[in-house]
Structures are given as C-alpha cells and as structure tokens.
Protein backbone atom coordinates (compact mmCIF):
# COMPACT_ATOMS: atom_id res chain seq x y z
CA MET A 1 17.59 -8.41 -50.44
CA VAL A 2 13.99 -7.49 -50.60
CA PRO A 3 11.50 -8.69 -53.23
CA LEU A 4 10.38 -5.29 -54.46
CA ARG A 5 10.50 -3.76 -57.90
CA SER A 6 10.25 -0.09 -58.75
CA SER A 7 7.61 0.80 -61.27
CA ARG A 8 8.98 3.15 -63.97
CA ASP A 9 7.00 3.82 -67.11
CA GLY A 10 8.90 3.94 -70.37
CA ASP A 11 12.08 2.15 -69.24
CA SER A 12 12.89 -1.20 -70.78
CA PRO A 13 13.24 -3.93 -68.12
CA ALA A 14 16.95 -4.42 -68.85
CA MET A 15 17.73 -0.70 -68.86
CA SER A 16 15.81 0.21 -65.71
CA GLY A 17 16.91 -2.95 -63.94
CA TRP A 18 20.63 -2.51 -64.25
CA LYS A 19 20.59 1.27 -63.91
CA GLN A 20 18.58 1.22 -60.72
CA ALA A 21 19.78 -2.05 -59.20
CA PHE A 22 22.90 -0.47 -57.77
CA THR A 23 21.42 2.86 -56.65
CA GLY A 24 19.20 4.02 -53.82
CA TRP A 25 20.47 1.51 -51.26
CA GLY A 26 20.61 4.09 -48.49
CA LEU A 27 24.07 3.11 -47.25
CA SER A 28 25.62 5.73 -44.97
CA TRP A 29 28.48 6.02 -42.48
CA ASP A 30 25.95 6.62 -39.70
CA GLY A 31 24.13 3.43 -40.65
CA TRP A 32 27.28 1.35 -40.20
CA PHE A 33 27.46 2.64 -36.61
CA ASN A 34 23.78 2.64 -35.60
CA ASN A 35 22.36 -0.19 -37.75
CA ARG A 36 19.55 2.11 -38.91
CA ARG A 37 18.70 0.11 -42.06
CA GLY A 38 20.10 -3.26 -40.97
CA GLU A 39 23.72 -2.60 -41.90
CA TRP A 40 24.99 -4.94 -39.16
CA TRP A 41 23.12 -7.85 -40.74
CA LEU A 42 24.84 -7.06 -44.04
CA MET A 43 28.23 -6.78 -42.32
CA ALA A 44 27.80 -10.18 -40.65
CA GLN A 45 26.65 -11.75 -43.93
CA LEU A 46 29.62 -10.38 -45.89
CA ALA A 47 32.11 -11.43 -43.19
CA LEU A 48 30.79 -15.01 -43.16
CA ILE A 49 30.78 -15.23 -46.96
CA SER A 50 34.36 -13.90 -47.08
CA CYS A 51 35.49 -16.47 -44.52
CA HIS A 52 34.60 -19.20 -47.01
CA LEU A 53 37.89 -18.32 -48.75
CA ILE A 54 39.83 -19.71 -45.77
CA PRO A 55 41.37 -23.13 -46.50
CA ALA A 56 39.78 -26.24 -45.02
CA TRP A 57 40.33 -26.56 -41.28
CA PRO A 58 40.98 -29.03 -39.99
CA ASN A 59 42.03 -30.54 -43.27
CA PRO A 60 40.66 -34.12 -43.52
CA GLY A 61 44.22 -35.20 -44.40
CA LEU A 62 45.28 -34.41 -40.80
CA PHE A 63 43.16 -37.37 -39.70
CA GLY A 64 44.45 -39.64 -42.44
CA ILE A 65 41.26 -39.15 -44.47
CA ALA A 66 41.57 -38.61 -48.20
CA TRP A 67 38.55 -36.46 -49.01
CA PRO A 68 36.82 -38.28 -51.89
CA ALA A 69 37.06 -36.74 -55.35
CA ALA A 70 33.35 -37.50 -55.77
CA ALA A 71 32.56 -35.28 -52.78
CA GLN A 72 34.76 -32.52 -54.18
CA ILE A 73 33.00 -32.71 -57.54
CA MET A 74 29.57 -32.83 -55.88
CA GLY A 75 30.52 -29.77 -53.82
CA LEU A 76 31.58 -27.84 -56.91
CA ILE A 77 28.34 -28.80 -58.67
CA THR A 78 26.35 -27.62 -55.63
CA LEU A 79 28.31 -24.35 -55.58
CA THR A 80 27.59 -23.84 -59.30
CA ILE A 81 23.87 -24.48 -58.72
CA GLY A 82 23.92 -21.88 -55.94
CA LEU A 83 25.54 -19.34 -58.24
CA GLY A 84 22.87 -20.05 -60.87
CA LEU A 85 20.13 -19.52 -58.27
CA ALA A 86 21.76 -16.21 -57.33
CA VAL A 87 21.74 -15.03 -60.95
CA GLN A 88 18.03 -15.92 -61.21
CA GLY A 89 17.29 -13.96 -58.04
CA PHE A 90 19.27 -10.91 -59.20
CA LEU A 91 17.59 -10.88 -62.62
CA THR A 92 14.10 -11.24 -61.16
CA LEU A 93 14.66 -8.58 -58.49
CA GLY A 94 16.13 -6.08 -60.95
CA PRO A 95 15.94 -2.46 -59.81
CA SER A 96 14.82 -3.38 -56.30
CA LEU A 97 18.12 -5.04 -55.51
CA SER A 98 19.43 -3.94 -52.13
CA PRO A 99 21.95 -5.57 -49.81
CA LEU A 100 20.12 -4.09 -46.81
CA PRO A 101 17.04 -5.61 -45.20
CA ASP A 102 15.03 -2.38 -45.50
CA PRO A 103 13.13 -2.10 -48.80
CA LYS A 104 13.75 0.64 -51.33
CA PRO A 105 11.09 3.36 -51.10
CA GLY A 106 8.30 3.44 -53.69
CA ALA A 107 8.60 -0.14 -54.89
CA ASP A 108 6.03 -2.87 -55.62
CA LEU A 109 6.05 -6.45 -54.42
CA VAL A 110 7.64 -8.99 -56.80
CA THR A 111 6.05 -12.43 -56.59
CA THR A 112 7.03 -13.85 -59.98
CA GLY A 113 9.95 -15.94 -61.20
CA VAL A 114 11.99 -17.43 -58.35
CA TYR A 115 10.01 -15.22 -55.93
CA ALA A 116 6.90 -17.28 -56.72
CA ARG A 117 8.50 -20.27 -54.96
CA CYS A 118 10.61 -18.58 -52.29
CA ARG A 119 10.44 -15.21 -50.51
CA HIS A 120 14.23 -14.99 -50.12
CA PRO A 121 15.82 -16.78 -53.11
CA LEU A 122 19.09 -14.84 -52.83
CA TYR A 123 19.55 -16.08 -49.26
CA ARG A 124 18.75 -19.59 -50.42
CA ALA A 125 21.41 -19.20 -53.14
CA VAL A 126 24.02 -18.07 -50.59
CA LEU A 127 23.24 -21.11 -48.42
CA VAL A 128 23.45 -23.50 -51.39
CA CYS A 129 26.85 -22.00 -52.30
CA SER A 130 28.04 -22.35 -48.70
CA LEU A 131 26.86 -25.97 -48.58
CA GLY A 132 28.75 -26.63 -51.80
CA VAL A 133 31.97 -25.36 -50.19
CA VAL A 134 31.35 -27.58 -47.13
CA ILE A 135 30.88 -30.65 -49.33
CA ALA A 136 33.87 -29.83 -51.55
CA LEU A 137 36.30 -29.25 -48.66
CA GLY A 138 35.05 -31.56 -45.92
CA SER A 139 35.94 -28.81 -43.44
CA MET A 140 34.49 -28.42 -39.94
CA LEU A 141 35.26 -24.69 -40.08
CA HIS A 142 33.18 -24.31 -43.23
CA LEU A 143 30.37 -26.35 -41.70
CA LEU A 144 30.37 -23.88 -38.79
CA LEU A 145 30.33 -20.96 -41.28
CA PHE A 146 27.35 -22.58 -43.04
CA LEU A 147 25.44 -22.89 -39.74
CA LEU A 148 26.27 -19.28 -38.79
CA LEU A 149 25.09 -18.11 -42.22
CA ILE A 150 21.76 -19.86 -41.61
CA LYS A 151 21.41 -17.94 -38.35
CA VAL A 152 22.39 -14.58 -39.86
CA LEU A 153 20.28 -14.93 -43.02
CA THR A 154 17.15 -16.03 -41.14
CA GLY A 155 17.57 -13.08 -38.78
CA LYS A 156 18.06 -10.71 -41.71
CA ALA A 157 15.05 -12.19 -43.53
CA ARG A 158 12.81 -11.73 -40.49
CA ARG A 159 13.89 -8.09 -40.18
CA GLU A 160 13.13 -7.60 -43.89
CA GLU A 161 9.72 -9.09 -43.46
CA ARG A 162 8.83 -6.80 -40.54
CA ALA A 163 9.77 -3.81 -42.74
CA LEU A 164 7.82 -5.19 -45.71
CA LEU A 165 4.71 -5.75 -43.57
CA ARG A 166 4.86 -2.09 -42.47
CA GLU A 167 5.19 -0.86 -46.06
CA LEU A 168 3.00 -3.42 -47.84
CA PRO A 169 0.15 -5.02 -45.88
CA SER A 170 -0.41 -7.40 -48.84
CA TYR A 171 2.94 -9.00 -47.94
CA ALA A 172 1.13 -10.98 -45.20
CA ASP A 173 -0.73 -13.04 -47.84
CA TYR A 174 2.51 -13.70 -49.72
CA MET A 175 4.13 -14.85 -46.45
CA ARG A 176 1.36 -17.37 -45.80
CA THR A 177 1.53 -18.98 -49.23
CA THR A 178 5.22 -18.85 -50.17
CA ALA A 179 8.19 -20.59 -48.56
CA ALA A 180 10.60 -18.36 -46.66
CA ILE A 181 14.06 -19.67 -47.69
CA VAL A 182 13.77 -23.45 -48.18
CA ALA A 183 10.28 -24.99 -48.36
CA HIS A 184 9.30 -27.38 -45.56
CA CYS A 185 12.72 -27.10 -43.90
CA PRO A 186 12.51 -26.39 -40.16
CA GLY A 187 14.14 -23.07 -39.36
CA LEU A 188 14.21 -22.02 -43.02
CA ASP A 189 10.45 -21.98 -43.69
CA TRP A 190 8.31 -20.33 -41.04
CA ARG A 191 4.97 -20.28 -42.89
CA GLN A 192 3.43 -22.64 -40.33
CA LEU A 193 4.29 -20.28 -37.46
CA GLU A 194 2.74 -17.33 -39.28
CA ALA A 195 -0.50 -19.18 -40.01
CA SER A 196 -1.13 -19.99 -36.34
C-alpha cells in the first residue's frame, strides 16, 4: 500500500478519499497470472492473513501448558493496537489506497501523519496484529505465519519502493530519513543500507 495521494481540486478530503480509495487499483485477470503489478505479493499477503483464523497448533494444552490469561489479554490488546494503526494508515493514505505494490498513476507523495514516522505503516499494522494473535494463542503455527508475513511484507515493500523511486525521485530523500516498517529493527528498517 503505497504512500501516495491524488491531488484533486475542489473535493473535500473525506469525499475524495473514500470515493477514490477503492478505485483505480489496476487489478486484472492477466495480472493474477503474470504478476504485472505485484499481484503475487498481494496473494501471499492475503493467504497468510487468512491463515491466522486457523486454531492454535499445537495447542499449548497438548503439552500440559495452560496458556496464561494475561498473555491472552495482552495478545488481544496488541491486536487492537494493530487494528488502530491500520485505521490511521488508511485514513492518512486516503485516495491513494492500493493493495498492490505499484503506485496509482498521477499521485503525490504523502509524508504526513503516520507516514511521517514510517514508510509502510499499514504493513507495520498487519505485523502488530499478527504478533497479537501469536501472543494470544501461544501457537507455533501462528509464530511461523508471523515470520512468513515479515518476509512477504518486506519483499512487497521493497518492490513498492523500486516503483516509487522510478515515479518520484524525491522518494529517495524520504527513504533516507524515515523508518521502513519498524524503526531501528533489523530486517524491518533498511535506512542504514540505503545510506551506504
């Protein structure tokens, strides 16, 4: 989900945001087969998110472990925080919302709100939600899903950034000064690699 916002004169932010947020994505049947706009990244992301609905496996009870209620509550709180972060990202992104890594044509770079602290706040939100499920369930399967989501979302983010650099050369400055997904976290913030 790329940090771009269309510039439309005369539209109120709420009106243009919600009208345009769900249009112009460029999804096509051909794209699902040839990955033209990064559809395979989206497919992998959606599959991993959907798998979070699977019950805990192995269930800690199989090993005689009663998963603590405090961990379950902490997991639900973490999941709720992730959902709140997602809402912030959606509202800030507005009409530039796209599930694909390729940016919408004719859009400007958004560097305000949650995008001032993180280049990919929606990916961060997905990871926080996934971590919340891991904590709440105590499931090795969900831990594996969390780790796979990290891999998929970092790959998708890097593809996005290559496309953004082609469309907006000013994106390079934003990359150097703003955390990728999670600030100062190895693998989730590659500002140091870009600076060298």
